[in-house]
């Protein structure tokens, strides 16, 4: 990887490009602002909020990049995308080459350009930040290159190894399963993805709303995999409809489990069983997957005042979905301060612009029901920040006696998820941690069962799209090595 990076940096076009502007000229350019839909309009619909940057804006933004000799941005990317190479291709107007450079290491660039927490990853390491300037907008440029390619070029089938006739099964069609499937298909295997739901894409479809990640983007990537010969079998629950042993009997020689972490967590406080208190998984799945309130047959409870508990991406997506479903007042209740919120900065900003009320340093301690068993209010404890805890974030400490009662119609709990135990518990002898994650070798993603590999949230217990995707790629490489040795 490093050699490839050095070689490409020394190509004549890049040497010339570096000389075309002085570092001072490059750092004087202001960071691009992502055009976005007006908040008043966007909460009336499900259209994508970020509109994407133009070719001119992309070239200008790419010119800000100094093409560092030792690019730290790359070390901040969990899959090590050759960031300066793709950015410099944008600067010289070779947009298809930029997209190809990203595709060398990332199989879902249009997705990652939209949903990766860049401010904590690649952009946090950009040299501009050290110089107290805003980082190069790496995420916007990644999205630009991927969208440009999708809109201007025929979808190409990558170079494929000759078919080897070996059947491989994938459990789950989220980013880990999709990237694993793509890489194994490229290596010549016959890959079948088994998905429990009636849609392919995992959280990319049923969790992340279309105003952040349109389904068409995910479907384009899935079509690409179909063109590569990957088969998709929907409505099949591995561990119920088919077992791991059944997969063997069907001739599958390797299994990758990417079944995610779709099991919601609650806080175990009084009133959580009241009607109108539900998990964010349930709320978002009803709306995004089952089209509740958008012409689908599945119902979803509606209300004027909706409280969402949590501070992550799922919480943010739930608040913004609630606004789009017509709620008059949406409260985000989070026990720490905004600085500690794990959600992407951009989503926090968008939620505020759209009118979500932030109740930070508040923690629900009880939900109160009416005589029909529906939630009608919540009691929240005011908090203050104490010493840092094991996560390094300052611990929220209750302020004695500071308890408030807030009327609510619906409560959506988004305080974390755990892996669903169905797949791990259905495979005899599989090593599972006490957090119900599948235990794998971190370097190979191989479990204690030789032909079973796993990655994504079922291993990490809830992480990010790019990490799940990276796991899928790593597993493919090592499963191929194991099968090649046989
Ligand atoms: P998943 O995407 O969860 O996919 C697992 C798939 O396996 C599902 O389709 C499931 O139906 C299927 N499955 C489960 N059990 C079985 C079975 N027994 N048989 C067959 N199929 C099965 N990450 C980011 O990087 N940026 C974000 O902005 C972001 N926002 C998020 C917003 C929400 C609302 C949520 C819920 C998560 C978000 N994440 C985000 C996290 C990210 O989406 C996940 O880390 C990622 O999708 C995990 O990928 P995965 O492949 O492990 O599993
Ligand atoms: Fe460009 Fe920033 Fe990466 Fe340097 S650290 S190569 S300026 S994106």
Short mmCIF file of C-alpha atoms and ligand atoms in Angstrom, two decimals:
data_model
loop_
_atom_site.label_atom_id
_atom_site.label_comp_id
_atom_site.label_asym_id
_atom_site.label_seq_id
_atom_site.Cartn_x
_atom_site.Cartn_y
_atom_site.Cartn_z
CA UNK A 1 0.00 0.00 0.00
CA UNK A 2 2.72 2.44 1.04
CA UNK A 3 4.81 1.73 -2.07
CA UNK A 4 1.80 2.18 -4.26
CA UNK A 5 1.22 5.54 -2.54
CA UNK A 6 4.83 6.68 -3.07
CA UNK A 7 4.92 5.54 -6.71
CA UNK A 8 1.75 7.36 -7.56
CA UNK A 9 2.97 10.51 -5.79
CA UNK A 10 6.11 10.53 -7.91
CA UNK A 11 4.28 10.32 -11.22
CA UNK A 12 5.13 13.33 -13.36
CA UNK A 13 1.57 14.70 -13.51
CA UNK A 14 1.46 14.84 -9.71
CA UNK A 15 4.88 16.43 -9.42
CA UNK A 16 3.75 19.12 -11.92
CA UNK A 17 0.41 19.57 -10.17
CA UNK A 18 2.12 20.14 -6.82
CA UNK A 19 4.19 22.92 -8.41
CA UNK A 20 1.14 24.59 -9.96
CA UNK A 21 0.21 26.30 -6.65
CA UNK A 22 2.29 27.26 -3.64
CA UNK A 23 1.28 25.79 -0.25
CA UNK A 24 0.32 29.33 0.77
CA UNK A 25 -2.05 29.62 -2.18
CA UNK A 26 -3.57 26.25 -1.39
CA UNK A 27 -4.13 26.97 2.32
CA UNK A 28 -5.65 30.37 1.51
CA UNK A 29 -8.60 28.71 -0.28
CA UNK A 30 -11.68 28.44 1.93
CA UNK A 31 -13.20 25.03 2.60
CA UNK A 32 -16.19 24.30 0.38
CA UNK A 33 -19.67 24.55 1.92
CA UNK A 34 -21.96 21.64 1.04
CA UNK A 35 -25.11 22.97 -0.66
CA UNK A 36 -28.15 21.67 1.18
CA UNK A 37 -31.94 21.82 1.06
CA UNK A 38 -33.61 24.55 3.06
CA UNK A 39 -34.53 23.19 6.53
CA UNK A 40 -38.17 24.40 6.27
CA UNK A 41 -38.62 22.55 2.99
CA UNK A 42 -36.64 19.42 3.80
CA UNK A 43 -38.67 18.47 6.87
CA UNK A 44 -41.73 18.25 4.63
CA UNK A 45 -40.20 15.46 2.52
CA UNK A 46 -37.68 12.63 2.49
CA UNK A 47 -35.33 14.13 -0.12
CA UNK A 48 -31.58 13.96 0.45
CA UNK A 49 -30.51 17.00 2.48
CA UNK A 50 -26.98 17.36 1.09
CA UNK A 51 -27.11 18.22 -2.58
CA UNK A 52 -23.48 17.45 -3.48
CA UNK A 53 -20.77 19.79 -4.74
CA UNK A 54 -20.28 20.88 -8.37
CA UNK A 55 -17.28 19.97 -10.55
CA UNK A 56 -15.92 23.48 -10.08
CA UNK A 57 -16.28 23.32 -6.30
CA UNK A 58 -14.66 19.87 -6.23
CA UNK A 59 -11.61 20.98 -8.23
CA UNK A 60 -11.21 24.04 -6.00
CA UNK A 61 -11.54 21.98 -2.82
CA UNK A 62 -9.06 19.42 -4.17
CA UNK A 63 -6.61 22.28 -4.78
CA UNK A 64 -6.56 22.89 -1.00
CA UNK A 65 -4.86 19.50 -0.52
CA UNK A 66 -1.09 19.88 -0.15
CA UNK A 67 -0.37 16.34 -1.41
CA UNK A 68 1.67 15.73 1.75
CA UNK A 69 4.78 13.54 1.49
CA UNK A 70 3.58 11.61 4.53
CA UNK A 71 -0.22 11.93 4.28
CA UNK A 72 -1.69 11.42 7.74
CA UNK A 73 -5.26 11.48 6.38
CA UNK A 74 -4.64 7.94 5.05
CA UNK A 75 -3.78 6.68 8.54
CA UNK A 76 -7.14 8.03 9.75
CA UNK A 77 -9.09 6.02 7.16
CA UNK A 78 -9.98 2.55 8.52
CA UNK A 79 -9.48 0.99 5.07
CA UNK A 80 -6.46 3.12 4.09
CA UNK A 81 -7.88 4.76 0.95
CA UNK A 82 -5.09 6.49 -1.01
CA UNK A 83 -6.68 9.87 -0.28
CA UNK A 84 -4.14 12.23 -1.90
CA UNK A 85 -4.14 10.13 -5.08
CA UNK A 86 -7.91 10.43 -5.53
CA UNK A 87 -7.95 14.09 -4.52
CA UNK A 88 -5.15 15.03 -6.93
CA UNK A 89 -7.02 13.26 -9.73
CA UNK A 90 -9.99 15.49 -8.95
CA UNK A 91 -7.74 18.56 -9.02
CA UNK A 92 -6.56 17.68 -12.54
CA UNK A 93 -10.14 16.96 -13.66
CA UNK A 94 -9.73 13.17 -14.01
CA UNK A 95 -12.86 12.33 -12.06
CA UNK A 96 -13.20 8.72 -13.26
CA UNK A 97 -9.58 8.06 -12.20
CA UNK A 98 -10.38 9.58 -8.80
CA UNK A 99 -13.28 7.17 -8.37
CA UNK A 100 -11.09 4.26 -9.50
CA UNK A 101 -8.43 5.21 -6.93
CA UNK A 102 -11.03 5.07 -4.14
CA UNK A 103 -12.41 1.76 -5.42
CA UNK A 104 -8.95 0.19 -5.04
CA UNK A 105 -9.69 -0.09 -1.32
CA UNK A 106 -13.34 0.85 -0.69
CA UNK A 107 -16.26 -1.00 -2.23
CA UNK A 108 -18.97 1.49 -1.21
CA UNK A 109 -17.54 5.01 -1.80
CA UNK A 110 -20.85 6.75 -2.50
CA UNK A 111 -22.16 5.36 0.79
CA UNK A 112 -19.04 6.11 2.86
CA UNK A 113 -18.73 9.61 1.35
CA UNK A 114 -22.17 10.26 2.82
CA UNK A 115 -22.17 8.52 6.18
CA UNK A 116 -18.58 8.09 7.45
CA UNK A 117 -17.70 10.16 10.52
CA UNK A 118 -14.89 11.86 8.56
CA UNK A 119 -14.34 14.50 11.23
CA UNK A 120 -13.18 11.72 13.59
CA UNK A 121 -11.29 9.75 10.93
CA UNK A 122 -9.38 10.99 7.84
CA UNK A 123 -10.25 14.68 8.20
CA UNK A 124 -9.14 14.78 11.85
CA UNK A 125 -5.60 13.91 10.68
CA UNK A 126 -5.39 16.36 7.78
CA UNK A 127 -2.41 18.70 8.00
CA UNK A 128 -4.74 21.70 7.69
CA UNK A 129 -6.15 20.91 11.13
CA UNK A 130 -2.64 21.11 12.62
CA UNK A 131 -2.31 24.51 10.94
CA UNK A 132 -5.64 25.55 12.56
CA UNK A 133 -7.50 25.53 9.23
CA UNK A 134 -10.59 23.48 8.40
CA UNK A 135 -9.56 20.05 7.04
CA UNK A 136 -9.77 19.30 3.34
CA UNK A 137 -13.37 18.12 2.79
CA UNK A 138 -12.31 14.53 2.06
CA UNK A 139 -15.80 13.09 2.56
CA UNK A 140 -17.45 15.58 0.19
CA UNK A 141 -14.77 14.84 -2.42
CA UNK A 142 -15.22 11.08 -2.01
CA UNK A 143 -18.95 11.46 -2.51
CA UNK A 144 -18.34 13.74 -5.51
CA UNK A 145 -16.05 11.22 -7.26
CA UNK A 146 -18.39 8.27 -6.65
CA UNK A 147 -21.50 10.21 -7.76
CA UNK A 148 -19.70 11.56 -10.82
CA UNK A 149 -18.77 8.06 -11.90
CA UNK A 150 -22.30 6.74 -11.31
CA UNK A 151 -23.83 9.59 -13.30
CA UNK A 152 -21.36 9.66 -16.19
CA UNK A 153 -20.01 6.15 -16.73
CA UNK A 154 -21.44 2.73 -17.46
CA UNK A 155 -21.25 0.51 -14.40
CA UNK A 156 -18.22 -1.64 -15.06
CA UNK A 157 -17.74 -5.20 -13.87
CA UNK A 158 -14.27 -5.29 -12.26
CA UNK A 159 -11.61 -7.71 -13.42
CA UNK A 160 -12.82 -11.15 -12.30
CA UNK A 161 -10.78 -14.30 -11.72
CA UNK A 162 -12.03 -17.36 -13.64
CA UNK A 163 -14.95 -19.12 -11.85
CA UNK A 164 -13.63 -21.83 -9.53
CA UNK A 165 -16.99 -23.48 -8.78
CA UNK A 166 -16.56 -23.15 -4.99
CA UNK A 167 -19.78 -22.05 -3.24
CA UNK A 168 -19.63 -19.47 -0.43
CA UNK A 169 -22.54 -18.35 1.76
CA UNK A 170 -22.97 -14.91 3.32
CA UNK A 171 -25.37 -14.33 6.21
CA UNK A 172 -26.75 -10.79 6.08
CA UNK A 173 -26.62 -8.12 3.38
CA UNK A 174 -25.28 -5.12 5.32
CA UNK A 175 -22.00 -3.41 4.37
CA UNK A 176 -19.84 -6.21 5.80
CA UNK A 177 -21.68 -8.92 3.85
CA UNK A 178 -21.80 -6.87 0.63
CA UNK A 179 -18.10 -6.03 0.63
CA UNK A 180 -17.20 -9.64 1.47
CA UNK A 181 -19.48 -10.90 -1.33
CA UNK A 182 -17.93 -8.50 -3.88
CA UNK A 183 -14.37 -9.47 -3.05
CA UNK A 184 -15.08 -13.22 -3.09
CA UNK A 185 -16.93 -12.95 -6.42
CA UNK A 186 -13.89 -11.12 -7.84
CA UNK A 187 -11.69 -13.98 -6.68
CA UNK A 188 -13.79 -16.47 -8.67
CA UNK A 189 -16.14 -17.89 -6.01
CA UNK A 190 -19.90 -18.50 -6.44
CA UNK A 191 -21.37 -16.32 -3.72
CA UNK A 192 -24.92 -16.42 -2.32
CA UNK A 193 -26.07 -13.79 0.19
CA UNK A 194 -28.90 -14.90 2.49
CA UNK A 195 -30.91 -12.02 3.96
CA UNK A 196 -33.63 -12.34 6.60
CA UNK A 197 -35.53 -9.26 5.40
CA UNK A 198 -37.28 -8.60 2.09
CA UNK A 199 -34.75 -5.87 1.17
CA UNK A 200 -31.01 -6.09 0.58
CA UNK A 201 -28.70 -3.57 2.30
CA UNK A 202 -28.98 -4.05 6.08
CA UNK A 203 -28.87 -0.85 8.11
CA UNK A 204 -28.13 1.11 4.92
CA UNK A 205 -31.77 0.44 3.97
CA UNK A 206 -33.74 -0.15 7.16
CA UNK A 207 -31.84 2.16 9.52
CA UNK A 208 -30.26 5.16 7.80
CA UNK A 209 -33.07 7.29 6.32
CA UNK A 210 -33.22 8.29 2.66
CA UNK A 211 -32.77 11.98 3.50
CA UNK A 212 -29.21 10.98 4.42
CA UNK A 213 -28.56 8.02 2.13
CA UNK A 214 -30.99 7.51 -0.79
CA UNK A 215 -31.88 3.86 -1.45
CA UNK A 216 -30.98 4.36 -5.13
CA UNK A 217 -27.31 4.75 -4.11
CA UNK A 218 -27.35 1.46 -2.21
CA UNK A 219 -29.28 -0.30 -5.01
CA UNK A 220 -26.68 0.81 -7.54
CA UNK A 221 -23.96 -0.96 -5.53
CA UNK A 222 -26.15 -4.07 -5.16
CA UNK A 223 -26.77 -4.10 -8.95
CA UNK A 224 -23.00 -3.99 -9.42
CA UNK A 225 -22.65 -7.12 -7.27
CA UNK A 226 -25.43 -8.85 -9.22
CA UNK A 227 -23.54 -8.09 -12.45
CA UNK A 228 -20.53 -9.77 -10.86
CA UNK A 229 -22.64 -12.91 -10.39
CA UNK A 230 -23.50 -12.59 -6.67
CA UNK A 231 -26.87 -14.23 -5.88
CA UNK A 232 -29.22 -12.74 -3.30
CA UNK A 233 -31.78 -14.85 -1.43
CA UNK A 234 -34.20 -12.69 0.56
CA UNK A 235 -36.60 -13.72 3.36
CA UNK A 236 -34.27 -16.46 4.61
CA UNK A 237 -33.33 -16.46 8.28
CA UNK A 238 -30.15 -18.41 8.88
CA UNK A 239 -30.60 -20.30 12.15
CA UNK A 240 -34.34 -20.79 11.41
CA UNK A 241 -35.24 -21.19 7.73
CA UNK A 242 -31.85 -22.74 7.05
CA UNK A 243 -29.19 -23.82 9.53
CA UNK A 244 -25.41 -23.69 9.27
CA UNK A 245 -25.49 -27.50 8.72
CA UNK A 246 -28.03 -27.05 5.90
CA UNK A 247 -25.59 -24.66 4.23
CA UNK A 248 -22.92 -27.38 4.32
CA UNK A 249 -25.34 -29.91 2.88
CA UNK A 250 -26.10 -27.44 0.09
CA UNK A 251 -22.39 -27.52 -0.77
CA UNK A 252 -21.18 -24.20 0.71
CA UNK A 253 -17.49 -24.47 1.57
CA UNK A 254 -17.19 -21.23 3.54
CA UNK A 255 -19.60 -19.04 5.51
CA UNK A 256 -19.27 -15.35 6.35
CA UNK A 257 -21.57 -14.07 9.09
CA UNK A 258 -22.39 -10.35 8.84
CA UNK A 259 -25.70 -10.42 10.66
CA UNK A 260 -25.18 -7.07 12.40
CA UNK A 261 -26.40 -5.84 15.77
CA UNK A 262 -30.12 -5.33 15.38
CA UNK A 263 -31.14 -6.15 18.93
CA UNK A 264 -32.26 -2.95 20.71
CA UNK A 265 -31.17 -2.03 24.22
CA UNK A 266 -33.43 -0.33 26.77
CA UNK A 267 -32.57 1.47 30.01
CA UNK A 268 -34.54 -0.75 32.38
CA UNK A 269 -36.43 2.14 33.98
CA UNK A 270 -40.09 2.20 35.13
CA UNK A 271 -42.65 2.70 32.35
CA UNK A 272 -40.56 1.37 29.44
CA UNK A 273 -43.33 -1.13 28.66
CA UNK A 274 -45.97 1.57 28.19
CA UNK A 275 -47.58 1.90 24.78
CA UNK A 276 -45.81 4.62 22.83
CA UNK A 277 -42.34 3.78 24.17
CA UNK A 278 -40.39 1.95 21.46
CA UNK A 279 -36.87 1.31 20.24
CA UNK A 280 -35.35 3.37 17.44
CA UNK A 281 -34.90 0.10 15.50
CA UNK A 282 -38.64 -0.49 15.56
CA UNK A 283 -39.46 3.13 14.71
CA UNK A 284 -36.99 3.46 11.83
CA UNK A 285 -37.67 -0.02 10.42
CA UNK A 286 -41.42 0.60 10.33
CA UNK A 287 -40.89 3.84 8.43
CA UNK A 288 -37.82 3.15 6.25
CA UNK A 289 -38.38 -0.49 5.39
CA UNK A 290 -42.12 -0.99 5.78
CA UNK A 291 -43.03 2.52 4.52
CA UNK A 292 -45.29 3.20 7.51
CA UNK A 293 -46.93 6.62 7.15
CA UNK A 294 -45.70 6.72 3.55
CA UNK A 295 -48.27 4.56 1.82
CA UNK A 296 -47.27 1.18 3.35
CA UNK A 297 -49.71 -1.10 5.22
CA UNK A 298 -47.59 -1.15 8.39
CA UNK A 299 -48.75 1.39 10.99
CA UNK A 300 -46.57 3.60 13.16
CA UNK A 301 -47.69 5.63 16.16
CA UNK A 302 -47.82 9.36 15.50
CA UNK A 303 -47.76 12.12 18.09
CA UNK A 304 -47.29 15.85 18.55
CA UNK A 305 -44.44 15.66 21.05
CA UNK A 306 -41.80 13.00 20.54
CA UNK A 307 -38.81 12.45 22.79
CA UNK A 308 -35.78 10.56 21.47
CA UNK A 309 -33.33 9.23 24.04
CA UNK A 310 -29.64 9.00 23.08
CA UNK A 311 -26.89 10.95 21.33
CA UNK A 312 -25.72 8.72 18.46
CA UNK A 313 -26.52 8.60 14.76
CA UNK A 314 -29.56 6.44 15.42
CA UNK A 315 -30.95 9.00 17.85
CA UNK A 316 -30.30 11.82 15.38
CA UNK A 317 -31.96 9.87 12.54
CA UNK A 318 -34.98 9.20 14.77
CA UNK A 319 -35.45 12.86 15.71
CA UNK A 320 -35.22 14.02 12.11
CA UNK A 321 -37.56 11.24 10.93
CA UNK A 322 -40.08 12.22 13.63
CA UNK A 323 -40.09 15.80 12.30
CA UNK A 324 -40.68 14.52 8.78
CA UNK A 325 -43.56 12.36 10.07
CA UNK A 326 -45.28 15.53 11.27
CA UNK A 327 -44.36 15.83 14.97
CA UNK A 328 -44.77 19.41 16.22
CA UNK A 329 -42.10 19.16 18.88
CA UNK A 330 -39.13 16.78 18.92
CA UNK A 331 -36.84 16.60 21.96
CA UNK A 332 -33.47 14.94 22.00
CA UNK A 333 -32.71 13.80 25.54
CA UNK A 334 -29.05 12.98 26.17
CA UNK A 335 -27.33 12.45 29.50
CA UNK A 336 -23.99 14.04 28.58
CA UNK A 337 -23.27 17.36 26.84
CA UNK A 338 -23.25 17.96 23.10
CA UNK A 339 -19.44 17.68 22.98
CA UNK A 340 -19.65 14.01 24.04
CA UNK A 341 -22.34 13.04 21.51
CA UNK A 342 -21.15 10.15 19.34
CA UNK A 343 -23.31 11.26 16.37
CA UNK A 344 -21.64 12.74 13.29
CA UNK A 345 -21.20 16.52 13.70
CA UNK A 346 -23.06 17.18 10.49
CA UNK A 347 -26.15 15.28 11.68
CA UNK A 348 -26.14 17.21 14.97
CA UNK A 349 -26.02 20.47 12.99
CA UNK A 350 -28.77 19.35 10.61
CA UNK A 351 -31.02 18.24 13.47
CA UNK A 352 -30.66 21.64 15.15
CA UNK A 353 -31.32 23.54 11.92
CA UNK A 354 -34.49 21.49 11.48
CA UNK A 355 -35.78 22.47 14.92
CA UNK A 356 -34.96 19.50 17.17
CA UNK A 357 -34.79 20.73 20.80
CA UNK A 358 -31.68 19.48 22.56
CA UNK A 359 -32.16 18.39 26.17
CA UNK A 360 -28.51 17.62 26.84
CA UNK A 361 -27.39 16.76 30.40
CA UNK A 362 -30.80 15.19 31.01
CA UNK A 363 -31.51 11.53 31.66
CA UNK A 364 -34.95 9.87 31.72
CA UNK A 365 -35.65 8.07 34.98
CA UNK A 366 -39.33 7.12 34.53
CA UNK A 367 -42.14 7.17 31.97
CA UNK A 368 -45.64 7.93 33.22
CA UNK A 369 -48.72 6.40 31.57
CA UNK A 370 -52.38 7.41 31.27
CA UNK A 371 -55.26 5.18 32.35
CA UNK A 372 -55.19 3.35 28.98
CA UNK A 373 -51.51 2.43 29.33
CA UNK A 374 -50.14 5.02 26.88
CA UNK A 375 -47.14 7.11 27.81
CA UNK A 376 -48.09 10.70 28.62
CA UNK A 377 -45.01 12.14 30.32
CA UNK A 378 -41.43 11.42 31.26
CA UNK A 379 -39.44 12.34 34.33
CA UNK A 380 -35.93 13.48 33.54
CA UNK A 381 -33.00 13.90 35.89
CA UNK A 382 -30.74 16.89 35.30
CA UNK A 383 -27.07 15.94 35.11
CA UNK A 384 -23.69 17.62 35.31
CA UNK A 385 -20.34 16.44 34.01
CA UNK A 386 -17.90 14.83 36.44
CA UNK A 387 -14.54 13.12 35.94
CA UNK A 388 -13.78 11.21 32.70
CA UNK A 389 -14.89 7.57 32.66
CA UNK A 390 -13.30 4.53 30.95
CA UNK A 391 -14.38 5.85 27.51
CA UNK A 392 -12.44 9.07 28.20
CA UNK A 393 -15.65 11.11 28.13
CA UNK A 394 -16.67 13.07 31.22
CA UNK A 395 -19.07 11.03 33.33
CA UNK A 396 -22.61 12.43 33.76
CA UNK A 397 -23.50 12.83 37.44
CA UNK A 398 -27.09 13.50 38.67
CA UNK A 399 -27.78 16.89 40.29
CA UNK A 400 -29.64 15.96 43.43
CA UNK A 401 -33.31 16.96 43.41
CA UNK A 402 -33.21 18.45 39.88
CA UNK A 403 -35.99 16.39 38.30
CA UNK A 404 -38.36 17.69 35.66
CA UNK A 405 -41.57 16.20 34.23
CA UNK A 406 -42.11 16.70 30.50
CA UNK A 407 -45.36 15.78 28.69
CA UNK A 408 -44.71 13.46 25.70
CA UNK A 409 -46.83 11.43 23.27
CA UNK A 410 -44.13 9.03 22.08
CA UNK A 411 -40.68 8.04 23.35
CA UNK A 412 -38.07 6.52 21.05
CA UNK A 413 -35.20 4.82 22.84
CA UNK A 414 -31.88 4.94 20.94
CA UNK A 415 -29.35 4.06 23.63
CA UNK A 416 -27.48 1.31 21.76
CA UNK A 417 -27.82 -2.11 20.20
CA UNK A 418 -26.51 -5.62 20.72
CA UNK A 419 -26.00 -8.48 18.28
CA UNK A 420 -29.00 -10.70 17.75
CA UNK A 421 -28.11 -14.08 19.26
CA UNK A 422 -29.99 -16.19 16.73
CA UNK A 423 -27.11 -16.96 14.35
CA UNK A 424 -24.35 -17.45 16.96
CA UNK A 425 -26.54 -19.58 19.22
CA UNK A 426 -27.61 -21.82 16.33
CA UNK A 427 -24.02 -22.88 15.50
CA UNK A 428 -22.72 -25.58 17.83
CA UNK A 429 -19.25 -24.92 19.26
CA UNK A 430 -18.96 -21.33 17.97
CA UNK A 431 -17.07 -19.11 20.41
CA UNK A 432 -19.18 -16.14 21.48
CA UNK A 433 -18.23 -13.35 23.91
CA UNK A 434 -20.27 -12.34 26.95
CA UNK A 435 -21.49 -9.38 24.85
CA UNK A 436 -22.95 -11.95 22.40
CA UNK A 437 -20.47 -10.99 19.69
CA UNK A 438 -18.77 -13.69 17.60
CA UNK A 439 -15.13 -14.04 18.65
CA UNK A 440 -12.73 -13.86 15.70
CA UNK A 441 -9.01 -13.47 15.10
CA UNK A 442 -8.69 -9.69 14.54
CA UNK A 443 -6.17 -10.16 11.73
CA UNK A 444 -8.13 -12.73 9.73
CA UNK A 445 -11.77 -12.48 10.91
CA UNK A 446 -11.76 -16.27 11.24
CA UNK A 447 -13.79 -17.75 14.12
CA UNK A 448 -12.84 -20.85 16.11
CA UNK A 449 -14.67 -22.84 13.40
CA UNK A 450 -12.28 -23.07 10.47
CA UNK A 451 -14.74 -22.36 7.63
CA UNK A 452 -16.69 -19.66 9.47
CA UNK A 453 -15.61 -16.03 9.28
CA UNK A 454 -17.48 -13.01 10.65
CA UNK A 455 -17.29 -9.22 10.60
CA UNK A 456 -19.11 -5.96 11.12
CA UNK A 457 -21.43 -5.34 14.06
CA UNK A 458 -21.84 -9.05 14.93
CA UNK A 459 -18.14 -8.95 15.87
CA UNK A 460 -17.82 -5.34 17.03
CA UNK A 461 -21.22 -4.99 18.71
CA UNK A 462 -22.18 -1.78 16.88
CA UNK A 463 -19.67 0.28 14.91
CA UNK A 464 -19.59 2.02 11.54
CA UNK A 465 -20.20 1.28 7.89
CA UNK A 466 -16.54 1.61 6.94
CA UNK A 467 -15.35 -0.71 9.72
CA UNK A 468 -17.96 -3.30 8.73
CA UNK A 469 -16.89 -2.99 5.12
CA UNK A 470 -13.20 -3.29 6.04
CA UNK A 471 -13.97 -6.47 8.03
CA UNK A 472 -15.73 -7.99 5.03
CA UNK A 473 -12.74 -7.31 2.83
CA UNK A 474 -10.26 -8.70 5.36
CA UNK A 475 -12.38 -11.84 5.81
CA UNK A 476 -12.54 -12.39 2.04
CA UNK A 477 -8.78 -12.17 1.70
CA UNK A 478 -8.17 -14.69 4.48
CA UNK A 479 -10.97 -17.10 3.58
CA UNK A 480 -9.50 -17.18 0.08
CA UNK A 481 -6.05 -17.99 1.54
CA UNK A 482 -7.52 -20.81 3.65
CA UNK A 483 -9.50 -22.29 0.75
CA UNK A 484 -6.55 -21.96 -1.65
CA UNK A 485 -4.37 -24.02 0.70
CA UNK A 486 -6.86 -26.92 0.65
P1 LIG B 1 -26.04 -4.60 9.21
O1 LIG B 1 -25.96 -3.38 8.38
O2 LIG B 1 -26.79 -4.53 10.49
O3 LIG B 1 -26.67 -5.77 8.33
C1 LIG B 1 -26.93 -7.03 8.87
C2 LIG B 1 -27.94 -7.74 7.99
O4 LIG B 1 -28.03 -9.10 8.41
C3 LIG B 1 -29.34 -7.17 8.11
O5 LIG B 1 -29.86 -6.93 6.82
C4 LIG B 1 -30.12 -8.26 8.83
O6 LIG B 1 -31.49 -8.32 8.43
C5 LIG B 1 -29.38 -9.51 8.37
N1 LIG B 1 -29.55 -10.64 9.28
C6 LIG B 1 -29.53 -10.62 10.63
N2 LIG B 1 -29.74 -11.87 11.11
C7 LIG B 1 -29.87 -12.68 10.02
C8 LIG B 1 -30.13 -14.08 9.86
N3 LIG B 1 -30.30 -14.86 10.93
N4 LIG B 1 -30.22 -14.58 8.62
C9 LIG B 1 -30.08 -13.77 7.53
N5 LIG B 1 -29.86 -12.44 7.63
C10 LIG B 1 -29.75 -11.91 8.86
N6 LIG B 1 -22.51 4.05 10.64
C11 LIG B 1 -21.78 4.99 10.01
O7 LIG B 1 -20.63 4.73 9.65
N7 LIG B 1 -22.31 6.22 9.74
C12 LIG B 1 -23.60 6.54 10.03
O8 LIG B 1 -24.03 7.66 9.76
C13 LIG B 1 -24.39 5.55 10.66
N8 LIG B 1 -25.70 5.80 10.95
C14 LIG B 1 -26.45 4.82 11.48
C15 LIG B 1 -27.82 5.05 11.68
C16 LIG B 1 -28.63 4.06 12.18
C17 LIG B 1 -30.08 4.33 12.36
C18 LIG B 1 -28.06 2.80 12.56
C19 LIG B 1 -28.93 1.72 13.13
C20 LIG B 1 -26.71 2.56 12.38
C21 LIG B 1 -25.90 3.55 11.83
N9 LIG B 1 -24.54 3.34 11.59
C22 LIG B 1 -23.80 4.30 10.96
C23 LIG B 1 -23.90 2.05 11.93
C24 LIG B 1 -23.76 1.17 10.69
O9 LIG B 1 -24.90 1.25 9.89
C25 LIG B 1 -23.46 -0.26 11.08
O10 LIG B 1 -22.27 -0.27 11.85
C26 LIG B 1 -23.28 -1.16 9.85
O11 LIG B 1 -24.43 -1.14 9.04
C27 LIG B 1 -22.97 -2.59 10.27
O12 LIG B 1 -22.91 -3.37 9.13
P2 LIG B 1 -23.11 -4.96 9.20
O13 LIG B 1 -22.84 -5.45 7.82
O14 LIG B 1 -22.32 -5.51 10.30
O15 LIG B 1 -24.63 -5.20 9.61
FE1 LIG B 2 -4.22 16.42 1.52
FE2 LIG B 2 -4.88 16.82 4.14
FE3 LIG B 2 -4.23 14.35 3.25
FE4 LIG B 2 -2.30 16.27 3.40
S1 LIG B 2 -3.43 15.37 5.11
S2 LIG B 2 -2.64 14.78 1.71
S3 LIG B 2 -3.55 18.09 2.88
S4 LIG B 2 -6.03 15.58 2.61
#
